[in-house]
Amino acid sequence: MAARPGALEVMQDAAVIPVIVLQDTAHAVPLARALLAGGIRMLEVTLRTPVALACIEAIAKEVPEAVIGAGTVRSAADAQAAAMAGARFAVSPGYTPAVGKACHDLGIALLPGVATGSEIMMAQEDGYTALKFFPAMQAGGVAMLKAWHGPFNDVRFCPTGGVTLANAPELLALPNVACVGGSWLTPADAMERQDWPRITRMAAEAVALKRRA
C-alpha cells in the first residue's frame, strides 16, 4: 500500500493543489496523467458528483505515482468511503470533530476548511494546524490571512475558493500560506474535449509559481 502523506506534506509538494470535479470516469486516469506530466501529483477529486469515488479508485489503481485525495468530505461516512476508494488525504469545506476523528482513525491526512478564528481554534484543539482557508477570496483573501498571522502564527493555510493564476502569487507570498487550491487547472471545457496537453501546460504554469521560502 502506498504511504499516506501528512497534511503539511500535501500542502508543500507544489504551489497549487488542483480542485477537480469529474463528471466522467473515463476522464479520471488521463487527467491524472496530464497533471503529473505538468509536475503536480497531489490531486484533490471532490465528492461532488456520483462518479467521484469511482474516479478516485481508478486513479489510485492506475496512476500510483499520483497522490490522490478526496475533497468535499463532510462526514465520517465520506471519509470512510474515500479511504476505501484509495484516497490518501481528505479535504473538507468546514471542520467538525467527527470528521477530524474519522480521518485520524483512518490514518489519512485531513486539510480542514476554516473561515473564522473560532473554526481555526476548534481545529487546533484537535491537533490540526495545516488548514484550508475556504472560501478564501470571498471570506477576506489576503487581508484576512495577514490578520490571522499574528494570533495564529503557528498555522499554515491553503487558500481555496476564488483563487486564480492571476491572484495566486500574492497569496503565495504570504508567510502563512503553504500552497493554494484552484479549480482553474482543470477547466470543464478542456476535460470535455479531452485536451490533456492544455491541462499539462496549465499544471506546469502552476508549478512555476513562486512561494515564499
PDB file of C-alpha atoms in Angstrom:
ATOM      1  CA  MET A   1       0.000   0.000   0.000  1.00  0.00           C
ATOM      2  CA  ALA A   2       1.294   3.467  -0.874  1.00  0.00           C
ATOM      3  CA  ALA A   3       2.419   5.638   2.025  1.00  0.00           C
ATOM      4  CA  ARG A   4      -0.035   8.233   3.242  1.00  0.00           C
ATOM      5  CA  PRO A   5       1.384  11.760   3.444  1.00  0.00           C
ATOM      6  CA  GLY A   6       0.912  14.187   6.311  1.00  0.00           C
ATOM      7  CA  ALA A   7      -1.205  17.288   5.778  1.00  0.00           C
ATOM      8  CA  LEU A   8       1.762  19.651   5.603  1.00  0.00           C
ATOM      9  CA  GLU A   9       3.486  17.311   3.146  1.00  0.00           C
ATOM     10  CA  VAL A  10       0.422  17.512   0.907  1.00  0.00           C
ATOM     11  CA  MET A  11       0.481  21.306   1.098  1.00  0.00           C
ATOM     12  CA  GLN A  12       4.201  21.688   0.478  1.00  0.00           C
ATOM     13  CA  ASP A  13       4.502  19.356  -2.501  1.00  0.00           C
ATOM     14  CA  ALA A  14       3.609  22.028  -5.076  1.00  0.00           C
ATOM     15  CA  ALA A  15       2.363  25.603  -5.094  1.00  0.00           C
ATOM     16  CA  VAL A  16      -1.118  24.512  -6.192  1.00  0.00           C
ATOM     17  CA  ILE A  17      -3.445  21.628  -5.316  1.00  0.00           C
ATOM     18  CA  PRO A  18      -5.918  21.190  -8.179  1.00  0.00           C
ATOM     19  CA  VAL A  19      -9.564  21.089  -7.109  1.00  0.00           C
ATOM     20  CA  ILE A  20     -11.059  18.552  -9.527  1.00  0.00           C
ATOM     21  CA  VAL A  21     -14.713  17.949 -10.373  1.00  0.00           C
ATOM     22  CA  LEU A  22     -15.087  14.863 -12.564  1.00  0.00           C
ATOM     23  CA  GLN A  23     -18.270  14.035 -14.438  1.00  0.00           C
ATOM     24  CA  ASP A  24     -16.946  11.047 -16.409  1.00  0.00           C
ATOM     25  CA  THR A  25     -14.895   8.151 -15.031  1.00  0.00           C
ATOM     26  CA  ALA A  26     -13.175   7.808 -18.399  1.00  0.00           C
ATOM     27  CA  HIS A  27     -11.513  11.177 -17.818  1.00  0.00           C
ATOM     28  CA  ALA A  28     -10.015  10.325 -14.418  1.00  0.00           C
ATOM     29  CA  VAL A  29      -6.846   8.492 -15.425  1.00  0.00           C
ATOM     30  CA  PRO A  30      -5.842  10.643 -18.431  1.00  0.00           C
ATOM     31  CA  LEU A  31      -6.464  13.783 -16.352  1.00  0.00           C
ATOM     32  CA  ALA A  32      -4.267  12.497 -13.539  1.00  0.00           C
ATOM     33  CA  ARG A  33      -1.527  11.650 -16.023  1.00  0.00           C
ATOM     34  CA  ALA A  34      -1.803  15.082 -17.633  1.00  0.00           C
ATOM     35  CA  LEU A  35      -1.404  16.823 -14.274  1.00  0.00           C
ATOM     36  CA  LEU A  36       1.527  14.588 -13.379  1.00  0.00           C
ATOM     37  CA  ALA A  37       3.197  15.413 -16.681  1.00  0.00           C
ATOM     38  CA  GLY A  38       2.975  19.077 -15.696  1.00  0.00           C
ATOM     39  CA  GLY A  39       4.578  18.414 -12.311  1.00  0.00           C
ATOM     40  CA  ILE A  40       1.569  18.161  -9.991  1.00  0.00           C
ATOM     41  CA  ARG A  41       0.948  14.919  -8.096  1.00  0.00           C
ATOM     42  CA  MET A  42      -1.299  15.936  -5.164  1.00  0.00           C
ATOM     43  CA  LEU A  43      -4.767  15.648  -6.699  1.00  0.00           C
ATOM     44  CA  GLU A  44      -7.994  16.555  -4.904  1.00  0.00           C
ATOM     45  CA  VAL A  45     -11.042  14.925  -6.506  1.00  0.00           C
ATOM     46  CA  THR A  46     -14.140  16.451  -4.943  1.00  0.00           C
ATOM     47  CA  LEU A  47     -17.033  14.278  -3.817  1.00  0.00           C
ATOM     48  CA  ARG A  48     -19.499  16.451  -5.736  1.00  0.00           C
ATOM     49  CA  THR A  49     -20.521  14.016  -8.450  1.00  0.00           C
ATOM     50  CA  PRO A  50     -21.879  10.452  -8.477  1.00  0.00           C
ATOM     51  CA  VAL A  51     -18.705   9.164 -10.134  1.00  0.00           C
ATOM     52  CA  ALA A  52     -16.205  10.802  -7.770  1.00  0.00           C
ATOM     53  CA  LEU A  53     -15.404   7.687  -5.709  1.00  0.00           C
ATOM     54  CA  ALA A  54     -15.003   5.571  -8.841  1.00  0.00           C
ATOM     55  CA  CYS A  55     -12.634   8.186 -10.240  1.00  0.00           C
ATOM     56  CA  ILE A  56     -10.575   8.182  -7.039  1.00  0.00           C
ATOM     57  CA  GLU A  57     -10.378   4.393  -7.176  1.00  0.00           C
ATOM     58  CA  ALA A  58      -9.308   4.411 -10.838  1.00  0.00           C
ATOM     59  CA  ILE A  59      -6.540   6.951 -10.231  1.00  0.00           C
ATOM     60  CA  ALA A  60      -5.332   5.137  -7.109  1.00  0.00           C
ATOM     61  CA  LYS A  61      -5.051   1.857  -9.020  1.00  0.00           C
ATOM     62  CA  GLU A  62      -3.799   3.044 -12.413  1.00  0.00           C
ATOM     63  CA  VAL A  63      -1.701   6.103 -11.558  1.00  0.00           C
ATOM     64  CA  PRO A  64       0.098   5.082  -8.344  1.00  0.00           C
ATOM     65  CA  GLU A  65       2.663   7.845  -8.682  1.00  0.00           C
ATOM     66  CA  ALA A  66      -0.130  10.370  -8.098  1.00  0.00           C
ATOM     67  CA  VAL A  67      -1.219  11.101  -4.533  1.00  0.00           C
ATOM     68  CA  ILE A  68      -4.989  11.044  -4.737  1.00  0.00           C
ATOM     69  CA  GLY A  69      -7.161  12.809  -2.206  1.00  0.00           C
ATOM     70  CA  ALA A  70     -10.879  13.366  -1.703  1.00  0.00           C
ATOM     71  CA  GLY A  71     -12.371  16.825  -1.440  1.00  0.00           C
ATOM     72  CA  THR A  72     -15.765  17.953  -0.121  1.00  0.00           C
ATOM     73  CA  VAL A  73     -15.501  15.462   2.740  1.00  0.00           C
ATOM     74  CA  ARG A  74     -18.362  16.491   5.026  1.00  0.00           C
ATOM     75  CA  SER A  75     -18.896  13.485   7.288  1.00  0.00           C
ATOM     76  CA  ALA A  76     -17.231  10.453   8.800  1.00  0.00           C
ATOM     77  CA  ALA A  77     -19.028   8.348   6.192  1.00  0.00           C
ATOM     78  CA  ASP A  78     -17.486  10.444   3.409  1.00  0.00           C
ATOM     79  CA  ALA A  79     -14.038   9.935   4.923  1.00  0.00           C
ATOM     80  CA  GLN A  80     -14.582   6.173   5.207  1.00  0.00           C
ATOM     81  CA  ALA A  81     -15.790   5.895   1.603  1.00  0.00           C
ATOM     82  CA  ALA A  82     -12.893   7.975   0.332  1.00  0.00           C
ATOM     83  CA  ALA A  83     -10.334   5.887   2.210  1.00  0.00           C
ATOM     84  CA  MET A  84     -11.862   2.660   0.896  1.00  0.00           C
ATOM     85  CA  ALA A  85     -11.624   4.050  -2.650  1.00  0.00           C
ATOM     86  CA  GLY A  86      -7.917   4.687  -2.163  1.00  0.00           C
ATOM     87  CA  ALA A  87      -7.740   8.329  -1.087  1.00  0.00           C
ATOM     88  CA  ARG A  88      -4.557   9.145   0.777  1.00  0.00           C
ATOM     89  CA  PHE A  89      -5.725  12.508   2.104  1.00  0.00           C
ATOM     90  CA  ALA A  90      -9.001  14.348   2.614  1.00  0.00           C
ATOM     91  CA  VAL A  91     -10.075  17.971   2.276  1.00  0.00           C
ATOM     92  CA  SER A  92     -13.204  19.336   3.932  1.00  0.00           C
ATOM     93  CA  PRO A  93     -15.123  22.577   3.257  1.00  0.00           C
ATOM     94  CA  GLY A  94     -15.515  23.095   7.014  1.00  0.00           C
ATOM     95  CA  TYR A  95     -14.491  21.324  10.195  1.00  0.00           C
ATOM     96  CA  THR A  96     -16.248  19.117  12.736  1.00  0.00           C
ATOM     97  CA  PRO A  97     -14.641  16.948  15.410  1.00  0.00           C
ATOM     98  CA  ALA A  98     -16.403  13.928  13.881  1.00  0.00           C
ATOM     99  CA  VAL A  99     -14.655  14.420  10.535  1.00  0.00           C
ATOM    100  CA  GLY A 100     -11.350  15.060  12.294  1.00  0.00           C
ATOM    101  CA  LYS A 101     -11.641  11.906  14.387  1.00  0.00           C
ATOM    102  CA  ALA A 102     -12.669   9.796  11.397  1.00  0.00           C
ATOM    103  CA  CYS A 103      -9.649  10.865   9.360  1.00  0.00           C
ATOM    104  CA  HIS A 104      -7.350  10.350  12.349  1.00  0.00           C
ATOM    105  CA  ASP A 105      -8.732   6.862  12.939  1.00  0.00           C
ATOM    106  CA  LEU A 106      -8.449   6.018   9.240  1.00  0.00           C
ATOM    107  CA  GLY A 107      -4.864   7.252   9.147  1.00  0.00           C
ATOM    108  CA  ILE A 108      -5.444   9.748   6.341  1.00  0.00           C
ATOM    109  CA  ALA A 109      -4.284  13.353   6.390  1.00  0.00           C
ATOM    110  CA  LEU A 110      -7.005  15.990   6.631  1.00  0.00           C
ATOM    111  CA  LEU A 111      -6.946  19.597   5.453  1.00  0.00           C
ATOM    112  CA  PRO A 112      -9.933  21.019   7.343  1.00  0.00           C
ATOM    113  CA  GLY A 113     -11.735  24.032   5.951  1.00  0.00           C
ATOM    114  CA  VAL A 114     -11.917  27.171   8.115  1.00  0.00           C
ATOM    115  CA  ALA A 115     -13.218  30.693   7.581  1.00  0.00           C
ATOM    116  CA  THR A 116     -13.166  32.183  11.094  1.00  0.00           C
ATOM    117  CA  GLY A 117     -10.876  32.407  14.086  1.00  0.00           C
ATOM    118  CA  SER A 118     -13.207  30.177  16.102  1.00  0.00           C
ATOM    119  CA  GLU A 119     -13.000  27.456  13.467  1.00  0.00           C
ATOM    120  CA  ILE A 120      -9.205  27.661  13.470  1.00  0.00           C
ATOM    121  CA  MET A 121      -9.182  27.261  17.255  1.00  0.00           C
ATOM    122  CA  MET A 122     -11.541  24.281  17.069  1.00  0.00           C
ATOM    123  CA  ALA A 123      -9.325  22.551  14.510  1.00  0.00           C
ATOM    124  CA  GLN A 124      -6.207  23.335  16.550  1.00  0.00           C
ATOM    125  CA  GLU A 125      -7.775  21.812  19.656  1.00  0.00           C
ATOM    126  CA  ASP A 126      -7.961  18.541  17.729  1.00  0.00           C
ATOM    127  CA  GLY A 127      -4.369  18.802  16.563  1.00  0.00           C
ATOM    128  CA  TYR A 128      -4.847  20.318  13.103  1.00  0.00           C
ATOM    129  CA  THR A 129      -2.516  23.180  12.183  1.00  0.00           C
ATOM    130  CA  ALA A 130      -2.377  22.789   8.374  1.00  0.00           C
ATOM    131  CA  LEU A 131      -5.731  24.188   7.257  1.00  0.00           C
ATOM    132  CA  LYS A 132      -7.704  25.068   4.163  1.00  0.00           C
ATOM    133  CA  PHE A 133      -8.979  28.671   4.119  1.00  0.00           C
ATOM    134  CA  PHE A 134     -12.331  28.457   2.335  1.00  0.00           C
ATOM    135  CA  PRO A 135     -13.905  30.271   0.598  1.00  0.00           C
ATOM    136  CA  ALA A 136     -10.712  32.294   0.596  1.00  0.00           C
ATOM    137  CA  MET A 137     -11.369  35.283  -1.623  1.00  0.00           C
ATOM    138  CA  GLN A 138     -14.986  35.622  -0.539  1.00  0.00           C
ATOM    139  CA  ALA A 139     -14.009  35.457   3.155  1.00  0.00           C
ATOM    140  CA  GLY A 140     -11.332  38.151   3.148  1.00  0.00           C
ATOM    141  CA  GLY A 141      -8.485  36.843   0.996  1.00  0.00           C
ATOM    142  CA  VAL A 142      -5.050  38.367   1.523  1.00  0.00           C
ATOM    143  CA  ALA A 143      -6.251  40.833   4.173  1.00  0.00           C
ATOM    144  CA  MET A 144      -7.740  38.060   6.310  1.00  0.00           C
ATOM    145  CA  LEU A 145      -4.626  35.906   6.058  1.00  0.00           C
ATOM    146  CA  LYS A 146      -2.477  38.863   7.112  1.00  0.00           C
ATOM    147  CA  ALA A 147      -4.759  39.483  10.087  1.00  0.00           C
ATOM    148  CA  TRP A 148      -4.588  35.831  11.132  1.00  0.00           C
ATOM    149  CA  HIS A 149      -0.798  35.698  11.005  1.00  0.00           C
ATOM    150  CA  GLY A 150      -0.477  37.447  14.377  1.00  0.00           C
ATOM    151  CA  PRO A 151      -2.719  35.290  16.589  1.00  0.00           C
ATOM    152  CA  PHE A 152      -2.264  32.113  14.538  1.00  0.00           C
ATOM    153  CA  ASN A 153       1.382  32.316  13.503  1.00  0.00           C
ATOM    154  CA  ASP A 154       1.796  28.552  14.003  1.00  0.00           C
ATOM    155  CA  VAL A 155      -0.853  27.712  11.372  1.00  0.00           C
ATOM    156  CA  ARG A 156      -0.239  27.177   7.661  1.00  0.00           C
ATOM    157  CA  PHE A 157      -3.023  27.724   5.177  1.00  0.00           C
ATOM    158  CA  CYS A 158      -4.101  26.552   1.742  1.00  0.00           C
ATOM    159  CA  PRO A 159      -6.454  29.294   0.466  1.00  0.00           C
ATOM    160  CA  THR A 160      -9.109  27.862  -1.849  1.00  0.00           C
ATOM    161  CA  GLY A 161     -12.152  29.480  -3.441  1.00  0.00           C
ATOM    162  CA  GLY A 162     -11.846  32.264  -5.967  1.00  0.00           C
ATOM    163  CA  VAL A 163      -8.117  31.614  -6.430  1.00  0.00           C
ATOM    164  CA  THR A 164      -6.765  32.073  -9.956  1.00  0.00           C
ATOM    165  CA  LEU A 165      -3.448  32.071 -11.742  1.00  0.00           C
ATOM    166  CA  ALA A 166      -3.560  35.883 -11.533  1.00  0.00           C
ATOM    167  CA  ASN A 167      -4.095  36.251  -7.776  1.00  0.00           C
ATOM    168  CA  ALA A 168      -2.225  33.139  -6.610  1.00  0.00           C
ATOM    169  CA  PRO A 169       1.210  34.856  -6.463  1.00  0.00           C
ATOM    170  CA  GLU A 170       0.005  37.440  -3.933  1.00  0.00           C
ATOM    171  CA  LEU A 171      -1.368  34.678  -1.727  1.00  0.00           C
ATOM    172  CA  LEU A 172       1.734  32.503  -2.058  1.00  0.00           C
ATOM    173  CA  ALA A 173       3.923  35.433  -0.993  1.00  0.00           C
ATOM    174  CA  LEU A 174       2.357  35.409   2.487  1.00  0.00           C
ATOM    175  CA  PRO A 175       4.373  33.711   5.257  1.00  0.00           C
ATOM    176  CA  ASN A 176       1.427  31.634   6.483  1.00  0.00           C
ATOM    177  CA  VAL A 177       0.431  30.259   3.073  1.00  0.00           C
ATOM    178  CA  ALA A 178       1.910  26.883   2.101  1.00  0.00           C
ATOM    179  CA  CYS A 179       0.013  26.462  -1.168  1.00  0.00           C
ATOM    180  CA  VAL A 180      -3.267  27.387  -2.841  1.00  0.00           C
ATOM    181  CA  GLY A 181      -6.129  25.283  -4.140  1.00  0.00           C
ATOM    182  CA  GLY A 182      -7.536  26.005  -7.554  1.00  0.00           C
ATOM    183  CA  SER A 183     -10.096  24.682  -9.989  1.00  0.00           C
ATOM    184  CA  TRP A 184      -8.610  26.660 -12.879  1.00  0.00           C
ATOM    185  CA  LEU A 185      -6.175  23.812 -13.608  1.00  0.00           C
ATOM    186  CA  THR A 186      -8.964  21.500 -14.738  1.00  0.00           C
ATOM    187  CA  PRO A 187     -11.438  23.582 -16.751  1.00  0.00           C
ATOM    188  CA  ALA A 188     -14.613  21.762 -17.744  1.00  0.00           C
ATOM    189  CA  ASP A 189     -14.230  22.571 -21.431  1.00  0.00           C
ATOM    190  CA  ALA A 190     -10.728  21.083 -21.541  1.00  0.00           C
ATOM    191  CA  MET A 191     -11.936  17.873 -19.925  1.00  0.00           C
ATOM    192  CA  GLU A 192     -14.956  17.626 -22.211  1.00  0.00           C
ATOM    193  CA  ARG A 193     -12.663  17.959 -25.221  1.00  0.00           C
ATOM    194  CA  GLN A 194     -10.065  15.680 -23.602  1.00  0.00           C
ATOM    195  CA  ASP A 195      -7.470  18.371 -24.215  1.00  0.00           C
ATOM    196  CA  TRP A 196      -4.901  16.824 -21.906  1.00  0.00           C
ATOM    197  CA  PRO A 197      -1.923  18.765 -23.351  1.00  0.00           C
ATOM    198  CA  ARG A 198      -3.654  22.012 -22.335  1.00  0.00           C
ATOM    199  CA  ILE A 199      -4.056  20.746 -18.772  1.00  0.00           C
ATOM    200  CA  THR A 200      -0.391  19.704 -18.690  1.00  0.00           C
ATOM    201  CA  ARG A 201       0.609  23.212 -19.778  1.00  0.00           C
ATOM    202  CA  MET A 202      -1.584  24.777 -17.093  1.00  0.00           C
ATOM    203  CA  ALA A 203      -0.108  22.468 -14.462  1.00  0.00           C
ATOM    204  CA  ALA A 204       3.401  23.458 -15.496  1.00  0.00           C
ATOM    205  CA  GLU A 205       2.440  27.136 -15.187  1.00  0.00           C
ATOM    206  CA  ALA A 206       1.154  26.470 -11.686  1.00  0.00           C
ATOM    207  CA  VAL A 207       4.300  24.616 -10.662  1.00  0.00           C
ATOM    208  CA  ALA A 208       6.328  27.633 -11.792  1.00  0.00           C
ATOM    209  CA  LEU A 209       4.542  29.909  -9.308  1.00  0.00           C
ATOM    210  CA  LYS A 210       6.919  31.018  -6.600  1.00  0.00           C
ATOM    211  CA  ARG A 211       6.213  30.524  -2.924  1.00  0.00           C
ATOM    212  CA  ARG A 212       7.724  32.388  -0.002  1.00  0.00           C
ATOM    213  CA  ALA A 213      10.782  30.492   1.206  1.00  0.00           C
TER     214      ALA A 213
END
